[in-house]
């Protein structure tokens, strides 16, 4: 939404951070905990083959605050990826 886009601009930038950035991060955590379609993402990344090793061979990267990149991450299950997403927000 436009509101979230404005708050995202304040989330930890040089503009002072403030309450809007904290509110955005709170909403982002809520999204990953309750709304993120992890099973759909798992199925898509595994080419619809739930018992194959395709998903475990996928590279996932995270971009953290300050443009810090965590690359070459892989996960054995949807639950493991979901836990990492929630932990990183």
mmCIF file with all atom_site columns, C-alpha atoms in Angstrom:
data_model
loop_
_atom_site.group_PDB
_atom_site.id
_atom_site.type_symbol
_atom_site.label_atom_id
_atom_site.label_alt_id
_atom_site.label_comp_id
_atom_site.label_asym_id
_atom_site.label_entity_id
_atom_site.label_seq_id
_atom_site.pdbx_PDB_ins_code
_atom_site.Cartn_x
_atom_site.Cartn_y
_atom_site.Cartn_z
_atom_site.occupancy
_atom_site.B_iso_or_equiv
_atom_site.pdbx_formal_charge
_atom_site.auth_seq_id
_atom_site.auth_comp_id
_atom_site.auth_asym_id
_atom_site.auth_atom_id
_atom_site.pdbx_PDB_model_num
ATOM 1  C CA . UNK A 1 1  ? 0.000  0.000   0.000  1.00 0.00 ? 1  UNK A CA 1
ATOM 2  C CA . UNK A 1 2  ? 1.049  3.605   -0.366 1.00 0.00 ? 2  UNK A CA 1
ATOM 3  C CA . UNK A 1 3  ? 1.056  4.031   3.412  1.00 0.00 ? 3  UNK A CA 1
ATOM 4  C CA . UNK A 1 4  ? 3.520  1.169   3.810  1.00 0.00 ? 4  UNK A CA 1
ATOM 5  C CA . UNK A 1 5  ? 5.724  2.598   1.043  1.00 0.00 ? 5  UNK A CA 1
ATOM 6  C CA . UNK A 1 6  ? 5.988  5.888   2.919  1.00 0.00 ? 6  UNK A CA 1
ATOM 7  C CA . UNK A 1 7  ? 6.780  4.109   6.183  1.00 0.00 ? 7  UNK A CA 1
ATOM 8  C CA . UNK A 1 8  ? 9.332  1.896   4.487  1.00 0.00 ? 8  UNK A CA 1
ATOM 9  C CA . UNK A 1 9  ? 11.241 5.022   3.505  1.00 0.00 ? 9  UNK A CA 1
ATOM 10 C CA . UNK A 1 10 ? 11.590 5.867   7.194  1.00 0.00 ? 10 UNK A CA 1
ATOM 11 C CA . UNK A 1 11 ? 12.600 2.397   8.362  1.00 0.00 ? 11 UNK A CA 1
ATOM 12 C CA . UNK A 1 12 ? 16.140 2.941   9.492  1.00 0.00 ? 12 UNK A CA 1
ATOM 13 C CA . UNK A 1 13 ? 17.197 5.504   6.904  1.00 0.00 ? 13 UNK A CA 1
ATOM 14 C CA . UNK A 1 14 ? 19.112 8.705   7.500  1.00 0.00 ? 14 UNK A CA 1
ATOM 15 C CA . UNK A 1 15 ? 15.816 10.517  8.104  1.00 0.00 ? 15 UNK A CA 1
ATOM 16 C CA . UNK A 1 16 ? 15.670 9.570   11.762 1.00 0.00 ? 16 UNK A CA 1
ATOM 17 C CA . UNK A 1 17 ? 13.877 6.192   11.880 1.00 0.00 ? 17 UNK A CA 1
ATOM 18 C CA . UNK A 1 18 ? 11.128 7.222   14.290 1.00 0.00 ? 18 UNK A CA 1
ATOM 19 C CA . UNK A 1 19 ? 7.824  5.534   14.981 1.00 0.00 ? 19 UNK A CA 1
ATOM 20 C CA . UNK A 1 20 ? 6.783  5.020   11.349 1.00 0.00 ? 20 UNK A CA 1
ATOM 21 C CA . UNK A 1 21 ? 9.748  2.721   10.705 1.00 0.00 ? 21 UNK A CA 1
ATOM 22 C CA . UNK A 1 22 ? 9.018  0.723   13.838 1.00 0.00 ? 22 UNK A CA 1
ATOM 23 C CA . UNK A 1 23 ? 5.368  0.428   12.801 1.00 0.00 ? 23 UNK A CA 1
ATOM 24 C CA . UNK A 1 24 ? 6.378  -0.830  9.338  1.00 0.00 ? 24 UNK A CA 1
ATOM 25 C CA . UNK A 1 25 ? 8.693  -3.458  10.837 1.00 0.00 ? 25 UNK A CA 1
ATOM 26 C CA . UNK A 1 26 ? 5.909  -4.580  13.154 1.00 0.00 ? 26 UNK A CA 1
ATOM 27 C CA . UNK A 1 27 ? 3.559  -5.002  10.185 1.00 0.00 ? 27 UNK A CA 1
ATOM 28 C CA . UNK A 1 28 ? 6.262  -6.826  8.232  1.00 0.00 ? 28 UNK A CA 1
ATOM 29 C CA . UNK A 1 29 ? 6.806  -9.276  11.090 1.00 0.00 ? 29 UNK A CA 1
ATOM 30 C CA . UNK A 1 30 ? 3.057  -9.837  11.297 1.00 0.00 ? 30 UNK A CA 1
ATOM 31 C CA . UNK A 1 31 ? 2.891  -10.465 7.528  1.00 0.00 ? 31 UNK A CA 1
ATOM 32 C CA . UNK A 1 32 ? 5.643  -13.102 7.586  1.00 0.00 ? 32 UNK A CA 1
ATOM 33 C CA . UNK A 1 33 ? 4.189  -14.767 10.686 1.00 0.00 ? 33 UNK A CA 1
ATOM 34 C CA . UNK A 1 34 ? 0.563  -14.926 9.511  1.00 0.00 ? 34 UNK A CA 1
ATOM 35 C CA . UNK A 1 35 ? 0.014  -14.072 5.840  1.00 0.00 ? 35 UNK A CA 1
ATOM 36 C CA . UNK A 1 36 ? 3.105  -15.041 3.839  1.00 0.00 ? 36 UNK A CA 1
ATOM 37 C CA . UNK A 1 37 ? 2.110  -17.942 1.541  1.00 0.00 ? 37 UNK A CA 1
ATOM 38 C CA . UNK A 1 38 ? 4.982  -20.223 2.609  1.00 0.00 ? 38 UNK A CA 1
ATOM 39 C CA . UNK A 1 39 ? 3.412  -23.455 1.337  1.00 0.00 ? 39 UNK A CA 1
ATOM 40 C CA . UNK A 1 40 ? 2.735  -21.902 -2.066 1.00 0.00 ? 40 UNK A CA 1
ATOM 41 C CA . UNK A 1 41 ? 6.292  -20.547 -2.209 1.00 0.00 ? 41 UNK A CA 1
ATOM 42 C CA . UNK A 1 42 ? 7.689  -23.955 -1.219 1.00 0.00 ? 42 UNK A CA 1
ATOM 43 C CA . UNK A 1 43 ? 5.653  -25.667 -3.914 1.00 0.00 ? 43 UNK A CA 1
ATOM 44 C CA . UNK A 1 44 ? 6.693  -23.093 -6.543 1.00 0.00 ? 44 UNK A CA 1
ATOM 45 C CA . UNK A 1 45 ? 10.402 -23.256 -5.709 1.00 0.00 ? 45 UNK A CA 1
ATOM 46 C CA . UNK A 1 46 ? 10.262 -27.071 -5.710 1.00 0.00 ? 46 UNK A CA 1
ATOM 47 C CA . UNK A 1 47 ? 8.538  -27.213 -9.123 1.00 0.00 ? 47 UNK A CA 1
ATOM 48 C CA . UNK A 1 48 ? 5.470  -28.752 -7.506 1.00 0.00 ? 48 UNK A CA 1
ATOM 49 C CA . UNK A 1 49 ? 7.364  -31.852 -6.369 1.00 0.00 ? 49 UNK A CA 1
ATOM 50 C CA . UNK A 1 50 ? 7.006  -31.924 -2.568 1.00 0.00 ? 50 UNK A CA 1
ATOM 51 C CA . UNK A 1 51 ? 9.219  -34.959 -1.905 1.00 0.00 ? 51 UNK A CA 1
ATOM 52 C CA . UNK A 1 52 ? 12.126 -34.047 -4.178 1.00 0.00 ? 52 UNK A CA 1
ATOM 53 C CA . UNK A 1 53 ? 15.416 -32.398 -3.236 1.00 0.00 ? 53 UNK A CA 1
ATOM 54 C CA . UNK A 1 54 ? 14.847 -29.514 -5.664 1.00 0.00 ? 54 UNK A CA 1
ATOM 55 C CA . UNK A 1 55 ? 13.731 -27.098 -2.939 1.00 0.00 ? 55 UNK A CA 1
ATOM 56 C CA . UNK A 1 56 ? 16.732 -27.932 -0.734 1.00 0.00 ? 56 UNK A CA 1
ATOM 57 C CA . UNK A 1 57 ? 19.075 -27.059 -3.619 1.00 0.00 ? 57 UNK A CA 1
ATOM 58 C CA . UNK A 1 58 ? 17.605 -23.595 -4.133 1.00 0.00 ? 58 UNK A CA 1
ATOM 59 C CA . UNK A 1 59 ? 19.658 -20.577 -3.133 1.00 0.00 ? 59 UNK A CA 1
ATOM 60 C CA . UNK A 1 60 ? 17.844 -18.012 -1.017 1.00 0.00 ? 60 UNK A CA 1
ATOM 61 C CA . UNK A 1 61 ? 19.368 -14.665 -0.180 1.00 0.00 ? 61 UNK A CA 1
ATOM 62 C CA . UNK A 1 62 ? 18.353 -12.014 2.324  1.00 0.00 ? 62 UNK A CA 1
ATOM 63 C CA . UNK A 1 63 ? 19.030 -8.291  2.192  1.00 0.00 ? 63 UNK A CA 1
ATOM 64 C CA . UNK A 1 64 ? 19.353 -6.833  5.668  1.00 0.00 ? 64 UNK A CA 1
ATOM 65 C CA . UNK A 1 65 ? 19.401 -3.228  6.853  1.00 0.00 ? 65 UNK A CA 1
ATOM 66 C CA . UNK A 1 66 ? 22.462 -1.380  5.626  1.00 0.00 ? 66 UNK A CA 1
ATOM 67 C CA . UNK A 1 67 ? 22.537 -3.395  2.369  1.00 0.00 ? 67 UNK A CA 1
ATOM 68 C CA . UNK A 1 68 ? 24.065 -6.410  4.058  1.00 0.00 ? 68 UNK A CA 1
ATOM 69 C CA . UNK A 1 69 ? 23.545 -9.491  1.892  1.00 0.00 ? 69 UNK A CA 1
ATOM 70 C CA . UNK A 1 70 ? 23.245 -13.011 3.213  1.00 0.00 ? 70 UNK A CA 1
ATOM 71 C CA . UNK A 1 71 ? 23.626 -15.301 0.233  1.00 0.00 ? 71 UNK A CA 1
ATOM 72 C CA . UNK A 1 72 ? 23.877 -18.993 -0.503 1.00 0.00 ? 72 UNK A CA 1
ATOM 73 C CA . UNK A 1 73 ? 21.272 -20.010 2.073  1.00 0.00 ? 73 UNK A CA 1
ATOM 74 C CA . UNK A 1 74 ? 19.290 -23.182 1.533  1.00 0.00 ? 74 UNK A CA 1
ATOM 75 C CA . UNK A 1 75 ? 16.520 -24.811 3.516  1.00 0.00 ? 75 UNK A CA 1
ATOM 76 C CA . UNK A 1 76 ? 15.336 -28.405 3.792  1.00 0.00 ? 76 UNK A CA 1
ATOM 77 C CA . UNK A 1 77 ? 11.675 -27.559 4.340  1.00 0.00 ? 77 UNK A CA 1
ATOM 78 C CA . UNK A 1 78 ? 9.049  -24.852 4.109  1.00 0.00 ? 78 UNK A CA 1
ATOM 79 C CA . UNK A 1 79 ? 9.034  -24.640 7.909  1.00 0.00 ? 79 UNK A CA 1
ATOM 80 C CA . UNK A 1 80 ? 12.776 -23.987 8.008  1.00 0.00 ? 80 UNK A CA 1
ATOM 81 C CA . UNK A 1 81 ? 12.483 -21.190 5.421  1.00 0.00 ? 81 UNK A CA 1
ATOM 82 C CA . UNK A 1 82 ? 9.503  -19.719 7.241  1.00 0.00 ? 82 UNK A CA 1
ATOM 83 C CA . UNK A 1 83 ? 11.407 -19.655 10.538 1.00 0.00 ? 83 UNK A CA 1
ATOM 84 C CA . UNK A 1 84 ? 14.331 -17.873 8.844  1.00 0.00 ? 84 UNK A CA 1
ATOM 85 C CA . UNK A 1 85 ? 12.018 -15.282 7.272  1.00 0.00 ? 85 UNK A CA 1
ATOM 86 C CA . UNK A 1 86 ? 10.434 -14.512 10.634 1.00 0.00 ? 86 UNK A CA 1
ATOM 87 C CA . UNK A 1 87 ? 13.819 -14.362 12.347 1.00 0.00 ? 87 UNK A CA 1
ATOM 88 C CA . UNK A 1 88 ? 15.290 -11.929 9.805  1.00 0.00 ? 88 UNK A CA 1
ATOM 89 C CA . UNK A 1 89 ? 12.499 -9.332  10.066 1.00 0.00 ? 89 UNK A CA 1
#
